[in-house]
């Protein structure tokens, strides 16, 4: 009995290790299958990114800075340093040119002539600056202003080339500060009836818009568009002065002709896409310490269990399963933005609401709780391109209105009456017809009495309301808030 019992016990003990061996094999097989599936998934997603990039190249798209700029050779130009030095000098003064209010609408379709006011128009409530004080500030700023005038009218517009995604843009917000002071000088000169000096500063503003053409960055496009917006309103102020000769008006017209602000935005978006490709390449090679900034909002959070979970679980899972899908979302979204910029350049109407809705649908994928981890980099790097496009279209519309208004003024000066229609301006006063970027068609125009005229764009709603500048209830008075975007008359 004992012997047989002993044999049974030995049998039981020897069977258990074999079962455990089979169990280990089953577990290892399952793990191998999971790893294989993950690798297949990762490989298929990587192929998807490669295929997407290959399709872009097949369409002739440029995906490196060398391809965009034509090389990486250095360009020696003193202008960027002069602009930076001038902005620093302006900041040291106890007056900010951004306080000068020269685009104020007291009534729909009417704008205040700033240089005709008893005191310098100021955006700050209760603040008053006398014209003598502004002249004194400009005198103190005369050295950097003269340096700007010299370099921007003599130096070439190419300031440098970007060669990689981490290189800082040469043109920065210093250009905006310089533009504001040039506008302040223009308004002061108009107040003193120094038309030639005002025209000189407007020409310098135009040169500042044309600067840095090889910097394929979105910030450069935003800055150039912002400078153009300031300069065009300063040009409206100049247009309210009497005594301009046809030759001077032709120079003023030439200042804003042959500009392509939507092209600047297209270039900026192209560079932004290249920049994004560079970031994805960088993060594919990054270790956890290098990506910590994406997951930690504060130094206190760096040692938390949530951060550890993100770094040791979420980030590896993202890299294996979602990084390539994330890049495809980024590339696809940027491609849509670039197509919109190109449609604007081709004089096709831009649907602001449709653009915003499309962007919102894409960006929502990066913010939903259940999907945002899959779009970690897109959520961090996708720019709100609809706002950039909106500002570019608005500024281009203002440029088209301004060029047309100057041509009408020249026609009236030469023929002593306003033109019967805009076709009469071509080719004597305009090389080619102007257009309405909001509709893709012609601007609207009606001549009036005593040199008055109605000139307008149909506005962002795409509807022609007969030149009605009244805004909807609760909206502020502005060129873009009216039912139509009416080129303002003087108040």
GROMACS .gro file of C-alpha atoms in nm:
model
  491
    1UNK     CA    1   0.000   0.000   0.000
    2UNK     CA    2   0.276   0.236   0.088
    3UNK     CA    3   0.471   0.152  -0.217
    4UNK     CA    4   0.180   0.209  -0.447
    5UNK     CA    5   0.089   0.525  -0.265
    6UNK     CA    6   0.446   0.634  -0.295
    7UNK     CA    7   0.440   0.568  -0.669
    8UNK     CA    8   0.121   0.770  -0.713
    9UNK     CA    9   0.276   1.058  -0.523
   10UNK     CA   10   0.581   1.051  -0.742
   11UNK     CA   11   0.358   1.050  -1.050
   12UNK     CA   12   0.168   1.351  -0.932
   13UNK     CA   13   0.485   1.542  -0.855
   14UNK     CA   14   0.644   1.465  -1.192
   15UNK     CA   15   0.330   1.572  -1.388
   16UNK     CA   16   0.318   1.925  -1.243
   17UNK     CA   17   0.647   2.055  -1.398
   18UNK     CA   18   0.537   1.939  -1.742
   19UNK     CA   19   0.209   2.126  -1.710
   20UNK     CA   20   0.391   2.434  -1.602
   21UNK     CA   21   0.623   2.401  -1.901
   22UNK     CA   22   0.326   2.390  -2.140
   23UNK     CA   23   0.176   2.690  -1.961
   24UNK     CA   24   0.499   2.888  -2.004
   25UNK     CA   25   0.505   2.799  -2.372
   26UNK     CA   26   0.147   2.916  -2.411
   27UNK     CA   27   0.228   3.246  -2.242
   28UNK     CA   28   0.542   3.295  -2.450
   29UNK     CA   29   0.348   3.214  -2.765
   30UNK     CA   30   0.079   3.467  -2.673
   31UNK     CA   31   0.339   3.733  -2.596
   32UNK     CA   32   0.515   3.660  -2.926
   33UNK     CA   33   0.187   3.689  -3.113
   34UNK     CA   34   0.110   4.021  -2.943
   35UNK     CA   35   0.460   4.151  -3.017
   36UNK     CA   36   0.425   4.036  -3.376
   37UNK     CA   37   0.093   4.209  -3.415
   38UNK     CA   38   0.234   4.528  -3.265
   39UNK     CA   39   0.532   4.515  -3.500
   40UNK     CA   40   0.308   4.450  -3.800
   41UNK     CA   41   0.085   4.740  -3.692
   42UNK     CA   42   0.382   4.970  -3.639
   43UNK     CA   43   0.535   4.869  -3.972
   44UNK     CA   44   0.207   4.922  -4.159
   45UNK     CA   45   0.167   5.266  -4.002
   46UNK     CA   46   0.526   5.355  -4.089
   47UNK     CA   47   0.455   5.252  -4.445
   48UNK     CA   48   0.147   5.474  -4.439
   49UNK     CA   49   0.362   5.776  -4.348
   50UNK     CA   50   0.620   5.688  -4.613
   51UNK     CA   51   0.344   5.649  -4.871
   52UNK     CA   52   0.192   5.983  -4.775
   53UNK     CA   53   0.527   6.162  -4.807
   54UNK     CA   54   0.591   5.984  -5.138
   55UNK     CA   55   0.254   6.105  -5.269
   56UNK     CA   56   0.343   6.461  -5.171
   57UNK     CA   57   0.675   6.438  -5.354
   58UNK     CA   58   0.503   6.292  -5.659
   59UNK     CA   59   0.287   6.606  -5.667
   60UNK     CA   60   0.602   6.820  -5.670
   61UNK     CA   61   0.581   6.928  -5.306
   62UNK     CA   62   0.904   7.044  -5.138
   63UNK     CA   63   0.964   6.883  -4.802
   64UNK     CA   64   1.303   7.023  -4.692
   65UNK     CA   65   1.431   7.374  -4.632
   66UNK     CA   66   1.700   7.324  -4.895
   67UNK     CA   67   1.429   7.251  -5.153
   68UNK     CA   68   1.220   7.551  -5.043
   69UNK     CA   69   1.497   7.810  -5.031
   70UNK     CA   70   1.725   7.680  -5.304
   71UNK     CA   71   2.022   7.613  -5.078
   72UNK     CA   72   2.175   7.693  -4.743
   73UNK     CA   73   2.437   7.950  -4.837
   74UNK     CA   74   2.473   8.241  -4.599
   75UNK     CA   75   2.337   8.582  -4.694
   76UNK     CA   76   2.515   8.884  -4.550
   77UNK     CA   77   2.264   9.162  -4.489
   78UNK     CA   78   2.279   9.436  -4.225
   79UNK     CA   79   1.900   9.490  -4.222
   80UNK     CA   80   1.802   9.233  -3.954
   81UNK     CA   81   2.047   9.377  -3.702
   82UNK     CA   82   1.944   9.735  -3.783
   83UNK     CA   83   1.576   9.643  -3.730
   84UNK     CA   84   1.655   9.473  -3.397
   85UNK     CA   85   1.869   9.766  -3.279
   86UNK     CA   86   1.600  10.015  -3.379
   87UNK     CA   87   1.331   9.824  -3.189
   88UNK     CA   88   1.552   9.820  -2.879
   89UNK     CA   89   1.608  10.194  -2.910
   90UNK     CA   90   1.234  10.259  -2.942
   91UNK     CA   91   1.164  10.048  -2.635
   92UNK     CA   92   1.396  10.268  -2.429
   93UNK     CA   93   1.176  10.573  -2.496
   94UNK     CA   94   0.894  10.660  -2.254
   95UNK     CA   95   0.634  10.653  -2.533
   96UNK     CA   96   0.492  10.355  -2.720
   97UNK     CA   97   0.397  10.411  -3.083
   98UNK     CA   98   0.139  10.133  -3.042
   99UNK     CA   99  -0.070  10.382  -2.840
  100UNK     CA  100  -0.127  10.597  -3.148
  101UNK     CA  101  -0.478  10.534  -3.279
  102UNK     CA  102  -0.496  10.602  -3.653
  103UNK     CA  103  -0.766  10.356  -3.762
  104UNK     CA  104  -1.064  10.466  -3.552
  105UNK     CA  105  -1.420  10.435  -3.690
  106UNK     CA  106  -1.655  10.687  -3.526
  107UNK     CA  107  -1.942  10.579  -3.755
  108UNK     CA  108  -2.005  10.292  -3.997
  109UNK     CA  109  -1.806  10.350  -4.316
  110UNK     CA  110  -1.630  10.656  -4.169
  111UNK     CA  111  -1.278  10.679  -4.032
  112UNK     CA  112  -1.121  10.960  -3.834
  113UNK     CA  113  -0.843  11.157  -3.999
  114UNK     CA  114  -0.589  11.123  -3.718
  115UNK     CA  115  -0.348  11.392  -3.829
  116UNK     CA  116  -0.625  11.657  -3.840
  117UNK     CA  117  -0.710  11.617  -3.471
  118UNK     CA  118  -0.626  11.883  -3.210
  119UNK     CA  119  -0.415  11.627  -3.019
  120UNK     CA  120  -0.253  11.298  -3.110
  121UNK     CA  121  -0.526  11.028  -3.107
  122UNK     CA  122  -0.446  10.786  -2.825
  123UNK     CA  123  -0.587  10.440  -2.756
  124UNK     CA  124  -0.547  10.485  -2.380
  125UNK     CA  125  -0.860  10.628  -2.215
  126UNK     CA  126  -0.800  10.972  -2.067
  127UNK     CA  127  -0.449  11.004  -2.211
  128UNK     CA  128  -0.359  11.309  -2.416
  129UNK     CA  129  -0.042  11.360  -2.617
  130UNK     CA  130   0.020  11.692  -2.789
  131UNK     CA  131   0.163  11.704  -3.141
  132UNK     CA  132   0.468  11.883  -3.005
  133UNK     CA  133   0.529  11.595  -2.767
  134UNK     CA  134   0.504  11.339  -3.046
  135UNK     CA  135   0.747  11.545  -3.256
  136UNK     CA  136   0.985  11.546  -2.959
  137UNK     CA  137   0.965  11.168  -2.923
  138UNK     CA  138   1.030  11.128  -3.294
  139UNK     CA  139   1.328  11.359  -3.268
  140UNK     CA  140   1.470  11.142  -2.991
  141UNK     CA  141   1.408  10.840  -3.215
  142UNK     CA  142   1.556  11.006  -3.522
  143UNK     CA  143   1.878  10.804  -3.528
  144UNK     CA  144   1.719  10.456  -3.540
  145UNK     CA  145   1.450  10.588  -3.778
  146UNK     CA  146   1.716  10.716  -4.018
  147UNK     CA  147   1.900  10.385  -3.995
  148UNK     CA  148   1.578  10.204  -4.088
  149UNK     CA  149   1.513  10.435  -4.382
  150UNK     CA  150   1.863  10.383  -4.512
  151UNK     CA  151   1.891  10.008  -4.480
  152UNK     CA  152   1.538   9.920  -4.595
  153UNK     CA  153   1.566  10.123  -4.914
  154UNK     CA  154   1.916  10.002  -5.007
  155UNK     CA  155   1.961   9.648  -4.872
  156UNK     CA  156   1.822   9.349  -5.064
  157UNK     CA  157   1.498   9.197  -4.933
  158UNK     CA  158   1.658   8.857  -4.865
  159UNK     CA  159   1.766   8.848  -4.501
  160UNK     CA  160   1.870   8.485  -4.477
  161UNK     CA  161   1.766   8.123  -4.529
  162UNK     CA  162   1.640   7.873  -4.277
  163UNK     CA  163   1.827   7.544  -4.295
  164UNK     CA  164   1.661   7.335  -4.022
  165UNK     CA  165   1.344   7.318  -3.813
  166UNK     CA  166   1.505   7.446  -3.493
  167UNK     CA  167   1.665   7.758  -3.642
  168UNK     CA  168   1.510   8.081  -3.516
  169UNK     CA  169   1.343   8.314  -3.762
  170UNK     CA  170   1.557   8.616  -3.848
  171UNK     CA  171   1.258   8.845  -3.868
  172UNK     CA  172   1.069   8.877  -3.541
  173UNK     CA  173   0.832   9.115  -3.374
  174UNK     CA  174   1.099   9.387  -3.387
  175UNK     CA  175   0.963   9.458  -3.736
  176UNK     CA  176   0.619   9.534  -3.589
  177UNK     CA  177   0.771   9.783  -3.343
  178UNK     CA  178   0.961   9.952  -3.624
  179UNK     CA  179   0.647   9.967  -3.839
  180UNK     CA  180   0.454  10.139  -3.560
  181UNK     CA  181   0.719  10.408  -3.526
  182UNK     CA  182   0.732  10.461  -3.902
  183UNK     CA  183   0.352  10.502  -3.895
  184UNK     CA  184   0.384  10.752  -3.608
  185UNK     CA  185   0.638  10.947  -3.812
  186UNK     CA  186   0.403  10.942  -4.113
  187UNK     CA  187   0.108  11.076  -3.912
  188UNK     CA  188   0.325  11.349  -3.759
  189UNK     CA  189   0.457  11.450  -4.101
  190UNK     CA  190   0.105  11.463  -4.244
  191UNK     CA  191   0.003  11.686  -3.953
  192UNK     CA  192   0.291  11.918  -4.045
  193UNK     CA  193   0.193  11.901  -4.416
  194UNK     CA  194   0.528  11.743  -4.503
  195UNK     CA  195   0.390  11.521  -4.777
  196UNK     CA  196   0.721  11.417  -4.930
  197UNK     CA  197   0.856  11.302  -4.592
  198UNK     CA  198   0.535  11.111  -4.523
  199UNK     CA  199   0.560  10.945  -4.865
  200UNK     CA  200   0.920  10.847  -4.791
  201UNK     CA  201   0.818  10.670  -4.468
  202UNK     CA  202   0.531  10.492  -4.640
  203UNK     CA  203   0.777  10.364  -4.901
  204UNK     CA  204   0.999  10.237  -4.618
  205UNK     CA  205   0.698  10.056  -4.469
  206UNK     CA  206   0.637   9.889  -4.804
  207UNK     CA  207   1.002   9.780  -4.813
  208UNK     CA  208   0.963   9.631  -4.465
  209UNK     CA  209   0.672   9.419  -4.588
  210UNK     CA  210   0.887   9.290  -4.874
  211UNK     CA  211   1.176   9.197  -4.642
  212UNK     CA  212   1.279   8.847  -4.537
  213UNK     CA  213   1.123   8.676  -4.836
  214UNK     CA  214   1.334   8.361  -4.794
  215UNK     CA  215   1.229   8.293  -4.436
  216UNK     CA  216   0.979   8.012  -4.480
  217UNK     CA  217   0.826   8.040  -4.135
  218UNK     CA  218   0.473   8.115  -4.027
  219UNK     CA  219   0.588   8.384  -3.783
  220UNK     CA  220   0.755   8.569  -4.071
  221UNK     CA  221   0.428   8.560  -4.271
  222UNK     CA  222   0.233   8.686  -3.969
  223UNK     CA  223   0.479   8.970  -3.911
  224UNK     CA  224   0.487   9.077  -4.276
  225UNK     CA  225   0.107   9.073  -4.294
  226UNK     CA  226   0.085   9.276  -3.972
  227UNK     CA  227   0.331   9.535  -4.104
  228UNK     CA  228   0.129   9.558  -4.426
  229UNK     CA  229  -0.194   9.611  -4.231
  230UNK     CA  230  -0.039   9.902  -4.037
  231UNK     CA  231   0.115  10.055  -4.349
  232UNK     CA  232  -0.207  10.038  -4.548
  233UNK     CA  233  -0.406  10.224  -4.282
  234UNK     CA  234  -0.130  10.484  -4.266
  235UNK     CA  235  -0.166  10.511  -4.644
  236UNK     CA  236  -0.540  10.579  -4.603
  237UNK     CA  237  -0.445  10.864  -4.370
  238UNK     CA  238  -0.210  11.002  -4.636
  239UNK     CA  239  -0.483  10.979  -4.898
  240UNK     CA  240  -0.692  11.232  -4.706
  241UNK     CA  241  -0.433  11.507  -4.757
  242UNK     CA  242  -0.460  11.763  -5.036
  243UNK     CA  243  -0.172  11.865  -5.256
  244UNK     CA  244  -0.046  11.532  -5.383
  245UNK     CA  245   0.094  11.535  -5.734
  246UNK     CA  246   0.020  11.254  -5.979
  247UNK     CA  247   0.386  11.152  -5.962
  248UNK     CA  248   0.371  11.122  -5.584
  249UNK     CA  249   0.047  10.925  -5.599
  250UNK     CA  250   0.204  10.692  -5.853
  251UNK     CA  251   0.492  10.631  -5.611
  252UNK     CA  252   0.244  10.566  -5.331
  253UNK     CA  253   0.057  10.321  -5.553
  254UNK     CA  254   0.380  10.149  -5.650
  255UNK     CA  255   0.464  10.105  -5.280
  256UNK     CA  256   0.177   9.859  -5.238
  257UNK     CA  257   0.170   9.710  -5.588
  258UNK     CA  258   0.326   9.375  -5.674
  259UNK     CA  259   0.289   9.244  -5.320
  260UNK     CA  260   0.156   8.894  -5.264
  261UNK     CA  261   0.064   8.856  -4.897
  262UNK     CA  262  -0.118   8.524  -4.952
  263UNK     CA  263   0.207   8.396  -5.103
  264UNK     CA  264   0.386   8.489  -4.780
  265UNK     CA  265   0.131   8.281  -4.588
  266UNK     CA  266   0.169   7.990  -4.832
  267UNK     CA  267   0.547   8.004  -4.783
  268UNK     CA  268   0.499   8.016  -4.407
  269UNK     CA  269   0.274   7.710  -4.413
  270UNK     CA  270   0.518   7.523  -4.639
  271UNK     CA  271   0.796   7.596  -4.391
  272UNK     CA  272   0.573   7.498  -4.102
  273UNK     CA  273   0.513   7.160  -4.265
  274UNK     CA  274   0.885   7.105  -4.313
  275UNK     CA  275   0.934   7.206  -3.951
  276UNK     CA  276   0.677   6.947  -3.840
  277UNK     CA  277   0.849   6.672  -4.040
  278UNK     CA  278   1.170   6.765  -3.862
  279UNK     CA  279   1.004   6.744  -3.521
  280UNK     CA  280   0.867   6.395  -3.592
  281UNK     CA  281   1.212   6.279  -3.700
  282UNK     CA  282   1.360   6.427  -3.384
  283UNK     CA  283   1.105   6.267  -3.150
  284UNK     CA  284   1.142   5.928  -3.313
  285UNK     CA  285   1.505   5.933  -3.195
  286UNK     CA  286   1.431   6.094  -2.858
  287UNK     CA  287   1.453   5.923  -2.523
  288UNK     CA  288   1.211   5.979  -2.235
  289UNK     CA  289   1.405   6.268  -2.087
  290UNK     CA  290   1.387   6.461  -2.413
  291UNK     CA  291   1.008   6.425  -2.438
  292UNK     CA  292   0.942   6.507  -2.073
  293UNK     CA  293   0.842   6.862  -2.164
  294UNK     CA  294   0.542   6.729  -2.356
  295UNK     CA  295   0.404   6.557  -2.046
  296UNK     CA  296   0.497   6.783  -1.756
  297UNK     CA  297   0.328   7.118  -1.715
  298UNK     CA  298   0.529   7.216  -1.407
  299UNK     CA  299   0.845   7.108  -1.221
  300UNK     CA  300   0.623   6.970  -0.942
  301UNK     CA  301   0.458   6.728  -1.186
  302UNK     CA  302   0.784   6.569  -1.301
  303UNK     CA  303   0.804   6.324  -1.013
  304UNK     CA  304   0.438   6.230  -1.007
  305UNK     CA  305   0.305   5.884  -1.083
  306UNK     CA  306   0.103   6.028  -1.373
  307UNK     CA  307   0.418   6.155  -1.537
  308UNK     CA  308   0.589   5.821  -1.482
  309UNK     CA  309   0.289   5.644  -1.636
  310UNK     CA  310   0.300   5.871  -1.938
  311UNK     CA  311   0.674   5.837  -1.988
  312UNK     CA  312   0.703   5.462  -1.930
  313UNK     CA  313   0.370   5.344  -2.071
  314UNK     CA  314   0.192   5.608  -2.280
  315UNK     CA  315   0.497   5.733  -2.472
  316UNK     CA  316   0.624   5.387  -2.579
  317UNK     CA  317   0.269   5.284  -2.671
  318UNK     CA  318   0.227   5.607  -2.869
  319UNK     CA  319   0.554   5.554  -3.057
  320UNK     CA  320   0.461   5.197  -3.150
  321UNK     CA  321   0.093   5.238  -3.236
  322UNK     CA  322   0.015   5.601  -3.315
  323UNK     CA  323   0.313   5.821  -3.398
  324UNK     CA  324   0.285   5.765  -3.773
  325UNK     CA  325  -0.092   5.812  -3.776
  326UNK     CA  326  -0.034   6.134  -3.583
  327UNK     CA  327   0.215   6.255  -3.844
  328UNK     CA  328  -0.027   6.172  -4.126
  329UNK     CA  329  -0.296   6.379  -3.951
  330UNK     CA  330  -0.050   6.668  -3.921
  331UNK     CA  331   0.063   6.643  -4.283
  332UNK     CA  332  -0.292   6.611  -4.412
  333UNK     CA  333  -0.407   6.913  -4.209
  334UNK     CA  334  -0.114   7.126  -4.321
  335UNK     CA  335  -0.173   7.018  -4.680
  336UNK     CA  336  -0.531   7.143  -4.655
  337UNK     CA  337  -0.409   7.477  -4.520
  338UNK     CA  338  -0.155   7.510  -4.801
  339UNK     CA  339  -0.426   7.433  -5.058
  340UNK     CA  340  -0.644   7.708  -4.908
  341UNK     CA  341  -0.359   7.960  -4.937
  342UNK     CA  342  -0.307   7.860  -5.299
  343UNK     CA  343  -0.677   7.898  -5.377
  344UNK     CA  344  -0.665   8.250  -5.232
  345UNK     CA  345  -0.363   8.329  -5.450
  346UNK     CA  346  -0.557   8.199  -5.752
  347UNK     CA  347  -0.830   8.458  -5.676
  348UNK     CA  348  -1.081   8.199  -5.565
  349UNK     CA  349  -1.321   8.298  -5.287
  350UNK     CA  350  -1.220   8.188  -4.937
  351UNK     CA  351  -1.500   8.049  -4.721
  352UNK     CA  352  -1.400   8.150  -4.369
  353UNK     CA  353  -1.667   7.948  -4.192
  354UNK     CA  354  -1.595   7.633  -4.393
  355UNK     CA  355  -1.223   7.670  -4.320
  356UNK     CA  356  -1.279   7.712  -3.948
  357UNK     CA  357  -1.515   7.413  -3.937
  358UNK     CA  358  -1.265   7.189  -4.118
  359UNK     CA  359  -0.984   7.292  -3.884
  360UNK     CA  360  -1.204   7.241  -3.578
  361UNK     CA  361  -1.297   6.889  -3.692
  362UNK     CA  362  -0.930   6.797  -3.722
  363UNK     CA  363  -0.807   6.965  -3.405
  364UNK     CA  364  -1.089   6.805  -3.204
  365UNK     CA  365  -0.924   6.469  -3.258
  366UNK     CA  366  -0.625   6.595  -3.061
  367UNK     CA  367  -0.834   6.712  -2.766
  368UNK     CA  368  -1.089   6.435  -2.707
  369UNK     CA  369  -1.011   6.239  -2.389
  370UNK     CA  370  -1.015   5.900  -2.562
  371UNK     CA  371  -0.808   5.996  -2.866
  372UNK     CA  372  -0.580   6.283  -2.767
  373UNK     CA  373  -0.299   6.049  -2.656
  374UNK     CA  374  -0.285   5.919  -3.013
  375UNK     CA  375  -0.226   6.273  -3.145
  376UNK     CA  376   0.027   6.397  -2.892
  377UNK     CA  377   0.250   6.585  -3.136
  378UNK     CA  378  -0.028   6.716  -3.360
  379UNK     CA  379  -0.195   6.866  -3.054
  380UNK     CA  380   0.130   7.044  -2.972
  381UNK     CA  381   0.242   7.156  -3.319
  382UNK     CA  382  -0.066   7.219  -3.536
  383UNK     CA  383  -0.099   7.598  -3.582
  384UNK     CA  384  -0.437   7.771  -3.596
  385UNK     CA  385  -0.388   7.844  -3.961
  386UNK     CA  386  -0.743   7.975  -4.015
  387UNK     CA  387  -0.662   8.288  -3.815
  388UNK     CA  388  -0.346   8.342  -4.020
  389UNK     CA  389  -0.539   8.298  -4.345
  390UNK     CA  390  -0.814   8.530  -4.222
  391UNK     CA  391  -0.569   8.809  -4.142
  392UNK     CA  392  -0.393   8.761  -4.477
  393UNK     CA  393  -0.721   8.776  -4.673
  394UNK     CA  394  -0.831   9.086  -4.482
  395UNK     CA  395  -0.498   9.262  -4.541
  396UNK     CA  396  -0.497   9.163  -4.908
  397UNK     CA  397  -0.852   9.298  -4.940
  398UNK     CA  398  -0.741   9.625  -4.781
  399UNK     CA  399  -0.447   9.637  -5.024
  400UNK     CA  400  -0.674   9.589  -5.324
  401UNK     CA  401  -0.909   9.860  -5.196
  402UNK     CA  402  -0.615  10.095  -5.131
  403UNK     CA  403  -0.463  10.047  -5.477
  404UNK     CA  404  -0.802  10.110  -5.636
  405UNK     CA  405  -0.866  10.422  -5.426
  406UNK     CA  406  -0.529  10.570  -5.520
  407UNK     CA  407  -0.599  10.500  -5.888
  408UNK     CA  408  -0.941  10.671  -5.854
  409UNK     CA  409  -0.772  10.972  -5.695
  410UNK     CA  410  -0.520  10.988  -5.978
  411UNK     CA  411  -0.800  10.961  -6.238
  412UNK     CA  412  -0.989  11.244  -6.069
  413UNK     CA  413  -0.674  11.458  -6.054
  414UNK     CA  414  -0.612  11.413  -6.425
  415UNK     CA  415  -0.969  11.417  -6.558
  416UNK     CA  416  -1.138  11.637  -6.292
  417UNK     CA  417  -1.410  11.376  -6.236
  418UNK     CA  418  -1.429  11.028  -6.086
  419UNK     CA  419  -1.407  10.732  -6.325
  420UNK     CA  420  -1.742  10.600  -6.449
  421UNK     CA  421  -1.636  10.246  -6.356
  422UNK     CA  422  -1.326  10.057  -6.248
  423UNK     CA  423  -1.256   9.938  -6.603
  424UNK     CA  424  -1.168  10.301  -6.689
  425UNK     CA  425  -0.863  10.277  -6.459
  426UNK     CA  426  -0.691  10.013  -6.673
  427UNK     CA  427  -0.426  10.043  -6.807
  428UNK     CA  428  -0.364  10.415  -6.750
  429UNK     CA  429  -0.375  10.399  -6.370
  430UNK     CA  430  -0.369  10.026  -6.300
  431UNK     CA  431  -0.168   9.767  -6.490
  432UNK     CA  432  -0.441   9.511  -6.436
  433UNK     CA  433  -0.784   9.517  -6.270
  434UNK     CA  434  -0.796   9.487  -5.895
  435UNK     CA  435  -1.017   9.219  -5.739
  436UNK     CA  436  -1.209   9.128  -5.425
  437UNK     CA  437  -1.034   8.846  -5.235
  438UNK     CA  438  -1.355   8.783  -5.042
  439UNK     CA  439  -1.544   8.686  -5.357
  440UNK     CA  440  -1.274   8.621  -5.615
  441UNK     CA  441  -1.454   8.869  -5.843
  442UNK     CA  442  -1.422   9.245  -5.896
  443UNK     CA  443  -1.451   9.506  -5.624
  444UNK     CA  444  -1.778   9.701  -5.619
  445UNK     CA  445  -1.775  10.071  -5.709
  446UNK     CA  446  -2.016  10.358  -5.760
  447UNK     CA  447  -1.910  10.716  -5.836
  448UNK     CA  448  -2.061  11.003  -5.638
  449UNK     CA  449  -2.054  11.382  -5.632
  450UNK     CA  450  -1.768  11.617  -5.538
  451UNK     CA  451  -1.507  11.345  -5.578
  452UNK     CA  452  -1.687  11.108  -5.342
  453UNK     CA  453  -1.726  10.743  -5.436
  454UNK     CA  454  -1.838  10.412  -5.291
  455UNK     CA  455  -1.580  10.135  -5.306
  456UNK     CA  456  -1.624   9.807  -5.123
  457UNK     CA  457  -1.568   9.434  -5.089
  458UNK     CA  458  -1.867   9.211  -5.029
  459UNK     CA  459  -1.711   9.098  -4.700
  460UNK     CA  460  -1.665   8.764  -4.533
  461UNK     CA  461  -2.026   8.652  -4.560
  462UNK     CA  462  -1.995   8.636  -4.939
  463UNK     CA  463  -2.309   8.846  -4.996
  464UNK     CA  464  -2.332   9.182  -5.169
  465UNK     CA  465  -2.539   9.415  -4.949
  466UNK     CA  466  -2.500   9.715  -5.178
  467UNK     CA  467  -2.211   9.869  -4.987
  468UNK     CA  468  -2.378   9.867  -4.644
  469UNK     CA  469  -2.109   9.936  -4.379
  470UNK     CA  470  -2.341   9.887  -4.080
  471UNK     CA  471  -2.234   9.610  -3.845
  472UNK     CA  472  -2.465   9.354  -3.697
  473UNK     CA  473  -2.609   9.427  -3.353
  474UNK     CA  474  -2.346   9.427  -3.081
  475UNK     CA  475  -2.048   9.429  -3.317
  476UNK     CA  476  -1.781   9.693  -3.298
  477UNK     CA  477  -1.730   9.954  -3.568
  478UNK     CA  478  -1.466   9.815  -3.799
  479UNK     CA  479  -1.400   9.759  -4.167
  480UNK     CA  480  -1.463   9.384  -4.130
  481UNK     CA  481  -1.770   9.388  -3.904
  482UNK     CA  482  -1.997   9.565  -4.154
  483UNK     CA  483  -2.236   9.385  -4.385
  484UNK     CA  484  -1.991   9.483  -4.659
  485UNK     CA  485  -1.628   9.589  -4.618
  486UNK     CA  486  -1.659   9.950  -4.733
  487UNK     CA  487  -1.343  10.152  -4.795
  488UNK     CA  488  -1.403  10.430  -4.541
  489UNK     CA  489  -1.468  10.795  -4.614
  490UNK     CA  490  -1.307  11.065  -4.400
  491UNK     CA  491  -1.484  11.177  -4.083
   0.00000   0.00000   0.00000
